[in-house]
XYZ file of N, CA and C in Angstrom:
516
model
N 1.985 -4.022 -9.034
C 3.412 -3.801 -9.072
C 3.686 -2.521 -9.844
N 4.678 -1.756 -9.376
C 5.019 -0.516 -10.050
C 5.479 -0.785 -11.472
N 5.510 0.279 -12.283
C 5.889 0.180 -13.680
C 7.254 -0.470 -13.858
N 8.223 -0.147 -12.965
C 9.555 -0.712 -13.133
C 9.512 -2.219 -13.024
N 8.517 -2.736 -12.356
C 8.375 -4.147 -12.037
C 8.744 -5.108 -13.136
N 7.763 -5.558 -13.881
C 7.973 -6.641 -14.828
C 8.847 -6.237 -16.007
N 8.578 -5.106 -16.626
C 9.307 -4.720 -17.831
C 10.779 -4.470 -17.529
N 11.069 -3.617 -16.568
C 12.463 -3.299 -16.254
C 13.182 -4.505 -15.670
N 12.483 -5.285 -14.864
C 13.078 -6.465 -14.262
C 13.520 -7.434 -15.351
N 12.668 -7.669 -16.325
C 12.987 -8.591 -17.407
C 14.096 -8.018 -18.286
N 13.987 -6.751 -18.657
C 14.995 -6.137 -19.528
C 16.362 -6.117 -18.872
N 16.420 -5.757 -17.599
C 17.700 -5.699 -16.901
C 18.317 -7.080 -16.776
N 17.523 -8.049 -16.418
C 18.064 -9.387 -16.199
C 18.517 -10.043 -17.492
N 17.851 -9.765 -18.597
C 18.266 -10.348 -19.865
C 19.673 -9.885 -20.221
N 20.011 -8.651 -19.878
C 21.343 -8.139 -20.189
C 22.409 -8.700 -19.263
N 21.999 -9.374 -18.196
C 22.942 -9.903 -17.211
C 22.947 -11.428 -17.188
N 22.771 -12.082 -18.330
C 22.708 -13.540 -18.351
C 23.994 -14.136 -17.807
N 23.827 -15.128 -16.960
C 24.974 -15.770 -16.324
C 25.569 -16.843 -17.232
N 26.713 -17.351 -16.824
C 27.352 -18.426 -17.563
C 26.473 -19.674 -17.524
N 26.741 -20.584 -18.424
C 25.927 -21.789 -18.538
C 25.920 -22.561 -17.226
N 24.758 -23.102 -16.894
C 24.625 -23.914 -15.691
C 23.570 -24.971 -15.958
N 23.432 -25.954 -15.078
C 22.475 -27.021 -15.310
C 21.045 -26.528 -15.541
N 20.603 -25.515 -14.819
C 19.226 -25.064 -14.985
C 19.010 -24.366 -16.315
N 20.077 -23.926 -16.971
C 19.927 -23.278 -18.266
C 19.710 -24.294 -19.380
N 19.773 -25.584 -19.076
C 19.542 -26.598 -20.091
C 18.054 -26.841 -20.320
N 17.211 -26.276 -19.485
C 15.769 -26.465 -19.626
C 15.295 -25.864 -20.942
N 14.439 -26.616 -21.625
C 13.911 -26.151 -22.905
C 12.525 -25.545 -22.782
N 11.908 -25.718 -21.616
C 10.601 -25.099 -21.385
C 10.432 -24.867 -19.894
N 9.392 -24.154 -19.562
C 9.192 -23.758 -18.165
C 8.882 -24.950 -17.257
N 8.237 -25.965 -17.797
C 7.939 -27.157 -16.998
C 9.239 -27.844 -16.583
N 10.179 -27.978 -17.533
C 11.479 -28.568 -17.205
C 12.220 -27.714 -16.180
N 12.174 -26.415 -16.356
C 12.849 -25.520 -15.423
C 12.262 -25.659 -14.024
N 10.952 -25.738 -13.939
C 10.293 -25.900 -12.646
C 10.745 -27.198 -11.965
N 10.856 -28.269 -12.739
C 11.319 -29.557 -12.205
C 12.757 -29.444 -11.713
N 13.602 -28.752 -12.497
C 15.000 -28.579 -12.097
C 15.117 -27.713 -10.842
N 14.238 -26.715 -10.720
C 14.244 -25.877 -9.516
C 13.854 -26.686 -8.282
N 12.867 -27.555 -8.431
C 12.481 -28.419 -7.310
C 13.640 -29.303 -6.888
N 14.392 -29.809 -7.875
C 15.526 -30.681 -7.572
C 16.641 -29.938 -6.840
N 16.744 -28.621 -7.074
C 17.773 -27.841 -6.382
C 17.535 -27.795 -4.877
N 16.284 -27.842 -4.472
C 15.956 -27.826 -3.048
C 15.952 -26.433 -2.453
N 15.673 -26.374 -1.166
C 15.517 -25.087 -0.493
C 16.835 -24.386 -0.195
N 17.925 -25.115 -0.191
C 19.226 -24.507 0.122
C 20.034 -24.218 -1.144
N 19.347 -24.056 -2.267
C 20.041 -23.784 -3.529
C 20.842 -22.503 -3.427
N 21.959 -22.473 -4.142
C 22.823 -21.293 -4.104
C 22.203 -20.146 -4.887
N 22.619 -18.950 -4.544
C 22.156 -17.753 -5.248
C 22.580 -17.810 -6.717
N 23.768 -18.349 -6.981
C 24.231 -18.452 -8.366
C 23.334 -19.381 -9.175
N 23.008 -20.539 -8.627
C 22.149 -21.492 -9.332
C 20.760 -20.902 -9.559
N 20.242 -20.227 -8.551
C 18.916 -19.630 -8.688
C 18.948 -18.429 -9.635
N 20.057 -17.707 -9.641
C 20.205 -16.606 -10.586
C 20.217 -17.126 -12.020
N 20.900 -18.250 -12.234
C 20.911 -18.864 -13.559
C 19.509 -19.337 -13.940
N 18.769 -19.863 -12.974
C 17.389 -20.287 -13.232
C 16.526 -19.087 -13.599
N 16.751 -17.978 -12.920
C 16.007 -16.759 -13.223
C 16.301 -16.307 -14.653
N 17.568 -16.295 -15.030
C 17.945 -15.907 -16.384
C 17.295 -16.831 -17.413
N 17.268 -18.126 -17.105
C 16.635 -19.088 -18.000
C 15.142 -18.822 -18.114
N 14.499 -18.542 -16.985
C 13.056 -18.256 -16.996
C 12.757 -17.041 -17.862
N 13.643 -16.064 -17.827
C 13.447 -14.878 -18.664
C 13.541 -15.210 -20.149
N 14.390 -16.153 -20.486
C 14.611 -16.501 -21.888
C 13.564 -17.466 -22.439
N 12.868 -18.178 -21.572
C 11.875 -19.149 -22.035
C 10.533 -18.457 -22.265
N 10.015 -18.505 -23.484
C 8.769 -17.787 -23.788
C 7.528 -18.356 -23.097
N 7.581 -19.617 -22.658
C 6.386 -20.194 -22.036
C 6.307 -19.946 -20.530
N 7.307 -19.280 -19.942
C 7.254 -18.967 -18.509
C 6.375 -17.728 -18.288
N 5.516 -17.806 -17.310
C 4.655 -16.666 -16.988
C 5.435 -15.628 -16.186
N 4.927 -14.415 -16.193
C 5.553 -13.363 -15.390
C 5.543 -13.739 -13.917
N 4.477 -14.376 -13.466
C 4.385 -14.785 -12.060
C 5.479 -15.784 -11.712
N 5.727 -16.736 -12.615
C 6.786 -17.722 -12.399
C 8.139 -17.029 -12.348
N 8.370 -16.128 -13.303
C 9.647 -15.400 -13.336
C 9.859 -14.617 -12.046
N 8.803 -13.950 -11.573
C 8.922 -13.186 -10.326
C 9.208 -14.104 -9.140
N 8.575 -15.270 -9.118
C 8.813 -16.217 -8.025
C 10.258 -16.708 -8.028
N 10.790 -16.998 -9.209
C 12.184 -17.440 -9.304
C 13.118 -16.293 -8.917
N 12.815 -15.082 -9.368
C 13.623 -13.926 -9.002
C 13.628 -13.679 -7.505
N 12.463 -13.820 -6.889
C 12.358 -13.646 -5.434
C 13.214 -14.677 -4.711
N 13.147 -15.911 -5.190
C 13.924 -16.980 -4.559
C 15.421 -16.721 -4.717
N 15.840 -16.249 -5.909
C 17.257 -15.947 -6.138
C 17.718 -14.800 -5.239
N 16.915 -13.747 -5.141
C 17.274 -12.608 -4.295
C 17.305 -13.013 -2.823
N 16.382 -13.868 -2.420
C 16.371 -14.358 -1.033
C 17.620 -15.175 -0.731
N 18.044 -15.990 -1.696
C 19.268 -16.774 -1.502
C 20.482 -15.854 -1.389
N 20.490 -14.785 -2.159
C 21.602 -13.835 -2.081
C 21.673 -13.211 -0.695
N 20.542 -12.738 -0.183
C 20.558 -12.091 1.136
C 20.955 -13.103 2.217
N 20.527 -14.361 2.057
C 20.915 -15.411 3.011
C 22.425 -15.618 2.973
N 22.993 -15.728 1.774
C 24.431 -15.946 1.645
C 25.237 -14.749 2.133
N 24.746 -13.546 1.874
C 25.425 -12.338 2.356
C 25.419 -12.326 3.880
N 24.287 -12.622 4.484
C 24.216 -12.666 5.948
C 25.172 -13.712 6.516
N 25.263 -14.867 5.872
C 26.192 -15.908 6.324
C 27.636 -15.418 6.212
N 27.958 -14.732 5.121
C 29.315 -14.205 4.944
C 29.665 -13.187 6.025
N 28.709 -12.322 6.331
C 28.931 -11.309 7.369
C 29.106 -11.964 8.730
N 28.301 -12.999 9.008
C 28.440 -13.721 10.275
C 29.806 -14.387 10.397
N 30.410 -14.742 9.262
C 31.730 -15.376 9.260
C 32.864 -14.351 9.202
N 32.507 -13.054 9.284
C 33.522 -12.027 9.382
C 33.726 -11.151 8.161
N 32.984 -11.388 7.088
C 33.127 -10.539 5.903
C 32.611 -9.138 6.207
N 33.207 -8.166 5.578
C 32.770 -6.784 5.716
C 31.490 -6.597 4.906
N 30.476 -6.001 5.515
C 29.200 -5.790 4.829
C 29.372 -4.980 3.552
N 30.234 -3.979 3.595
C 30.438 -3.129 2.420
C 30.968 -3.929 1.229
N 31.698 -5.009 1.496
C 32.226 -5.839 0.405
C 31.116 -6.598 -0.313
N 29.937 -6.595 0.246
C 28.802 -7.320 -0.328
C 27.883 -6.412 -1.153
N 28.234 -5.140 -1.257
C 27.372 -4.164 -1.933
C 27.036 -4.563 -3.364
N 28.030 -4.958 -4.137
C 27.780 -5.308 -5.541
C 26.828 -6.491 -5.660
N 27.032 -7.491 -4.825
C 26.146 -8.673 -4.843
C 24.716 -8.283 -4.507
N 24.564 -7.474 -3.471
C 23.229 -7.047 -3.063
C 22.559 -6.214 -4.144
N 23.311 -5.284 -4.708
C 22.758 -4.427 -5.753
C 22.352 -5.254 -6.972
N 23.176 -6.206 -7.360
C 22.853 -7.067 -8.506
C 21.579 -7.867 -8.252
N 21.352 -8.280 -7.022
C 20.145 -9.076 -6.725
C 18.866 -8.260 -6.885
N 18.978 -6.946 -6.864
C 17.792 -6.105 -7.054
C 17.232 -6.227 -8.472
N 18.033 -6.712 -9.418
C 17.523 -6.934 -10.776
C 16.651 -8.190 -10.831
N 16.791 -9.034 -9.819
C 15.985 -10.252 -9.766
C 14.679 -10.007 -9.009
N 14.784 -9.293 -7.893
C 13.612 -8.995 -7.072
C 14.019 -7.940 -6.047
N 13.113 -7.015 -5.756
C 13.426 -5.912 -4.841
C 12.953 -6.260 -3.422
N 13.752 -7.040 -2.722
C 13.443 -7.395 -1.340
C 13.702 -6.203 -0.426
N 12.799 -5.965 0.507
C 12.993 -4.855 1.437
C 14.244 -5.088 2.279
N 14.537 -6.356 2.575
C 15.711 -6.662 3.385
C 17.000 -6.227 2.675
N 17.047 -6.451 1.365
C 18.220 -6.054 0.591
C 18.354 -4.542 0.587
N 17.247 -3.852 0.366
C 17.263 -2.391 0.340
C 17.674 -1.816 1.697
N 17.154 -2.388 2.770
C 17.522 -1.913 4.108
C 18.998 -2.177 4.404
N 19.500 -3.341 3.976
C 20.907 -3.646 4.199
C 21.794 -2.692 3.399
N 21.409 -2.388 2.174
C 22.163 -1.403 1.387
C 22.097 -0.022 2.050
N 20.977 0.298 2.676
C 20.868 1.534 3.446
C 21.838 1.538 4.614
N 21.930 0.411 5.310
C 22.853 0.307 6.446
C 24.307 0.447 5.997
N 24.629 -0.158 4.857
C 26.001 -0.062 4.345
C 26.336 1.392 3.999
N 25.411 2.072 3.341
C 25.622 3.490 3.007
C 25.700 4.331 4.281
N 24.871 4.010 5.271
C 24.883 4.724 6.553
C 26.257 4.603 7.209
N 26.784 3.371 7.253
C 28.091 3.138 7.865
C 29.204 3.873 7.124
N 29.011 4.072 5.812
C 29.997 4.799 5.002
C 29.761 6.308 5.053
N 28.790 6.723 5.826
C 28.411 8.131 5.973
C 27.942 8.750 4.655
N 27.390 7.908 3.792
C 26.781 8.363 2.547
C 25.279 8.476 2.826
N 24.921 9.562 3.498
C 23.568 9.693 4.024
C 22.507 9.877 2.946
N 22.856 10.490 1.827
C 21.870 10.650 0.750
C 21.486 9.279 0.180
N 22.488 8.453 -0.082
C 22.212 7.103 -0.588
C 21.466 6.286 0.448
N 21.877 6.389 1.693
C 21.198 5.651 2.764
C 19.728 6.038 2.830
N 19.445 7.333 2.749
C 18.061 7.802 2.785
C 17.250 7.180 1.662
N 17.803 7.204 0.457
C 17.102 6.621 -0.697
C 16.836 5.136 -0.483
N 17.835 4.413 -0.021
C 17.678 2.963 0.174
C 16.662 2.649 1.276
N 16.711 3.394 2.364
C 15.729 3.159 3.430
C 14.313 3.473 2.936
N 14.183 4.548 2.166
C 12.861 4.889 1.634
C 12.373 3.808 0.670
N 13.278 3.301 -0.161
C 12.910 2.205 -1.061
C 12.487 0.967 -0.269
N 13.170 0.699 0.833
C 12.795 -0.445 1.679
C 11.384 -0.256 2.237
N 11.095 0.949 2.692
C 9.755 1.232 3.225
C 8.695 1.096 2.134
N 9.017 1.553 0.927
C 8.073 1.417 -0.186
C 7.865 -0.048 -0.548
N 8.932 -0.852 -0.520
C 8.809 -2.281 -0.805
C 7.957 -2.972 0.259
N 8.134 -2.581 1.514
C 7.323 -3.150 2.591
C 5.857 -2.809 2.371
N 5.592 -1.592 1.922
C 4.220 -1.128 1.718
C 3.564 -1.749 0.485
N 4.351 -2.274 -0.439
C 3.833 -2.878 -1.670
C 3.475 -4.340 -1.400
N 2.183 -4.626 -1.368
C 1.731 -5.975 -1.022
C 2.138 -7.024 -2.049
N 2.416 -6.610 -3.292
C 2.885 -7.573 -4.290
C 4.347 -7.941 -4.067
N 5.142 -6.983 -3.607
C 6.553 -7.256 -3.336
C 6.746 -7.946 -1.991
N 5.989 -7.528 -1.001
C 6.148 -8.035 0.356
C 4.826 -8.614 0.826
N 4.741 -9.931 0.755
C 3.487 -10.592 1.140
C 3.223 -10.514 2.633
N 4.276 -10.623 3.419
C 4.145 -10.528 4.873
C 5.083 -9.439 5.360
N 4.507 -8.382 5.881
C 5.317 -7.254 6.364
C 6.100 -7.662 7.609
N 7.248 -7.032 7.817
C 8.017 -7.315 9.037
C 7.299 -6.745 10.260
N 7.819 -7.065 11.414
C 7.269 -6.550 12.674
C 7.320 -5.025 12.667
N 6.415 -4.414 13.407
C 6.339 -2.955 13.452
C 7.627 -2.305 13.954
N 8.328 -2.962 14.890
C 9.574 -2.375 15.382
C 10.652 -2.337 14.292
N 10.632 -3.295 13.367
C 11.576 -3.286 12.248
C 11.247 -2.121 11.319
N 9.966 -1.961 11.021
C 9.536 -0.853 10.171
C 9.897 0.483 10.826
N 9.667 0.574 12.131
C 9.976 1.812 12.858
C 11.470 2.116 12.817
N 12.295 1.089 12.907
C 13.739 1.285 12.849
C 14.162 1.805 11.479
N 13.627 1.217 10.426
C 13.960 1.669 9.070
C 13.467 3.105 8.876
N 12.277 3.385 9.340
C 11.719 4.734 9.215
C 12.592 5.748 9.968
N 12.995 5.399 11.174
C 13.849 6.297 11.969
C 15.183 6.546 11.280
N 15.753 5.489 10.713
C 17.019 5.645 10.000
C 16.829 6.551 8.780
N 15.717 6.388 8.065
C 15.444 7.231 6.889
C 15.330 8.690 7.305
N 14.643 8.945 8.391
C 14.499 10.319 8.882
C 15.835 10.887 9.337
N 16.595 10.093 10.072
C 17.897 10.543 10.564
C 18.834 10.885 9.415
N 18.923 9.984 8.437
C 19.842 10.218 7.329
C 19.385 11.378 6.451
N 18.089 11.564 6.345
C 17.562 12.709 5.583
C 17.993 14.031 6.236
N 17.981 14.047 7.562
C 18.342 15.265 8.307
C 19.838 15.567 8.253
N 20.676 14.539 8.256
C 22.118 14.773 8.305
C 22.790 14.776 6.939
N 22.024 14.458 5.907
C 22.595 14.440 4.563
C 23.046 15.838 4.143
N 24.177 15.908 3.474
C 24.712 17.181 3.002
C 23.892 17.739 1.849
N 23.119 16.879 1.212
C 22.261 17.322 0.107
C 20.798 17.063 0.456
N 19.922 17.817 -0.190
C 18.495 17.652 0.059
C 18.021 16.329 -0.538
N 17.300 15.564 0.249
C 16.730 14.296 -0.195
C 15.225 14.384 -0.016
N 14.507 14.320 -1.124
C 13.040 14.473 -1.043
C 12.390 13.228 -0.479
């Protein structure tokens, strides 16, 4: 994992502790793990975000556990954002939620969606950066255990190239 990984992820998330929730009552990582199991697979992003914050605060939680909880919280966020968009919400209105989830885990899907939002807003420099970050996340085997289909990667790559060419500023 890149340098920003564990240290920055933990430092950033500690500063963003959520309001009290049931999972924050855990006094150790074993209790937190049990509470996470009880939440089930359809747990809300808010509940999982609170669990992530709790995992960061508990000294007996391993970095691997914290990353797993962060990944689950970020995945729940992208799921909820997609559901909101399917119900008619504007994708751009979800930018803050998506960006905040990057402090929990850097999912390539989140980065690509933020690239699409910037693309639609004609903010090509930001779109280029986000698409490139998505490609880097896909290439990082620790962040992305199973890469998406090649056509998905090709689409993100094409968008990164397109936005790099049309950006008003140079994007390396």
